Amino acid sequence: MRVYLIYVVILWGLLSCTKNEDCGKIISANPCFDAAQVDTNGVCTEEYNPVCGCDGNTYSNSCHASINGITSWSMGECCN
């Protein structure tokens, strides 16, 4: 019975590691990066509300994406 239980737990663990469907989708934007929007002195809150930038990188919130010159994003971490 223990061996069976161990196999069930391992199988459950493997199945739970499938692709995260809740992650942010990369939105194509042309151009994705705008150097004129980069603000090296920009101040953002440290609230963690991740967004997936059109460049495929996850930013801690939309403000951080914006001051890094990213022109579009979707809510949630990027699927990597």
mmCIF file of C-alpha atoms in Angstrom:
data_model
loop_
_atom_site.group_PDB
_atom_site.id
_atom_site.type_symbol
_atom_site.label_atom_id
_atom_site.label_comp_id
_atom_site.label_asym_id
_atom_site.label_seq_id
_atom_site.Cartn_x
_atom_site.Cartn_y
_atom_site.Cartn_z
ATOM 1 C CA MET A 1 0.000 0.000 0.000
ATOM 2 C CA ARG A 2 2.863 2.401 0.806
ATOM 3 C CA VAL A 3 4.487 1.829 -2.575
ATOM 4 C CA TYR A 4 1.178 2.557 -4.316
ATOM 5 C CA LEU A 5 0.752 5.746 -2.302
ATOM 6 C CA ILE A 6 4.284 6.862 -3.164
ATOM 7 C CA TYR A 7 3.616 6.310 -6.880
ATOM 8 C CA VAL A 8 0.383 8.304 -6.657
ATOM 9 C CA VAL A 9 2.164 11.201 -4.941
ATOM 10 C CA ILE A 10 4.960 11.191 -7.539
ATOM 11 C CA LEU A 11 2.467 11.060 -10.408
ATOM 12 C CA TRP A 12 0.454 13.916 -8.908
ATOM 13 C CA GLY A 13 3.637 15.970 -8.537
ATOM 14 C CA LEU A 14 4.626 15.396 -12.156
ATOM 15 C CA LEU A 15 1.184 16.285 -13.458
ATOM 16 C CA SER A 16 1.082 19.469 -11.410
ATOM 17 C CA CYS A 17 4.248 20.661 -13.189
ATOM 18 C CA THR A 18 2.493 21.064 -16.520
ATOM 19 C CA LYS A 19 2.372 24.363 -18.369
ATOM 20 C CA ASN A 20 0.931 27.230 -16.341
ATOM 21 C CA GLU A 21 -2.120 28.397 -18.304
ATOM 22 C CA ASP A 22 -2.491 31.451 -16.050
ATOM 23 C CA CYS A 23 0.738 33.062 -17.130
ATOM 24 C CA GLY A 24 0.739 36.246 -19.169
ATOM 25 C CA LYS A 25 0.695 36.023 -22.932
ATOM 26 C CA ILE A 26 3.292 37.969 -24.874
ATOM 27 C CA ILE A 27 1.589 40.733 -26.797
ATOM 28 C CA SER A 28 3.308 41.719 -30.005
ATOM 29 C CA ALA A 29 3.857 45.411 -30.373
ATOM 30 C CA ASN A 30 5.815 47.193 -32.999
ATOM 31 C CA PRO A 31 7.980 48.646 -31.674
ATOM 32 C CA CYS A 32 8.021 46.805 -28.352
ATOM 33 C CA PHE A 33 10.711 49.046 -26.896
ATOM 34 C CA ASP A 34 10.685 52.846 -27.003
ATOM 35 C CA ALA A 35 13.944 54.416 -25.820
ATOM 36 C CA ALA A 36 12.178 57.761 -25.392
ATOM 37 C CA GLN A 37 10.050 56.223 -22.620
ATOM 38 C CA VAL A 38 13.013 54.968 -20.574
ATOM 39 C CA ASP A 39 13.119 56.896 -17.310
ATOM 40 C CA THR A 40 16.246 56.074 -15.295
ATOM 41 C CA ASN A 41 15.003 58.344 -12.499
ATOM 42 C CA GLY A 42 11.475 56.934 -12.562
ATOM 43 C CA VAL A 43 9.963 55.902 -9.249
ATOM 44 C CA CYS A 44 7.548 52.984 -8.986
ATOM 45 C CA THR A 45 5.859 51.307 -6.059
ATOM 46 C CA GLU A 46 7.248 47.936 -5.091
ATOM 47 C CA GLU A 47 3.796 46.354 -5.320
ATOM 48 C CA TYR A 48 4.130 42.911 -6.897
ATOM 49 C CA ASN A 49 1.525 42.750 -9.631
ATOM 50 C CA PRO A 50 3.518 41.056 -12.419
ATOM 51 C CA VAL A 51 3.114 41.868 -16.082
ATOM 52 C CA CYS A 52 4.519 40.122 -19.133
ATOM 53 C CA GLY A 53 6.235 42.628 -21.388
ATOM 54 C CA CYS A 54 6.053 42.372 -25.165
ATOM 55 C CA ASP A 55 9.799 41.617 -24.961
ATOM 56 C CA GLY A 56 9.086 38.347 -23.129
ATOM 57 C CA ASN A 57 10.361 39.565 -19.756
ATOM 58 C CA THR A 58 8.352 39.640 -16.534
ATOM 59 C CA TYR A 59 8.228 42.996 -14.728
ATOM 60 C CA SER A 60 7.093 43.356 -11.117
ATOM 61 C CA ASN A 61 4.327 45.763 -12.171
ATOM 62 C CA SER A 62 3.255 47.888 -15.134
ATOM 63 C CA CYS A 63 5.132 50.936 -13.847
ATOM 64 C CA HIS A 64 8.439 49.045 -13.966
ATOM 65 C CA ALA A 65 7.660 47.891 -17.512
ATOM 66 C CA SER A 66 6.818 51.428 -18.568
ATOM 67 C CA ILE A 67 9.924 53.121 -17.147
ATOM 68 C CA ASN A 68 12.021 50.449 -18.872
ATOM 69 C CA GLY A 69 10.627 51.558 -22.231
ATOM 70 C CA ILE A 70 8.252 48.636 -22.772
ATOM 71 C CA THR A 71 5.278 49.740 -24.869
ATOM 72 C CA SER A 72 2.779 46.939 -24.146
ATOM 73 C CA TRP A 73 2.252 44.114 -21.684
ATOM 74 C CA SER A 74 -0.320 41.661 -20.384
ATOM 75 C CA MET A 75 -1.184 40.845 -16.805
ATOM 76 C CA GLY A 76 0.684 37.963 -15.171
ATOM 77 C CA GLU A 77 4.170 36.516 -15.357
ATOM 78 C CA CYS A 78 5.508 35.489 -18.743
ATOM 79 C CA CYS A 79 5.346 31.810 -19.671
ATOM 80 C CA ASN A 80 8.935 30.632 -19.853
#
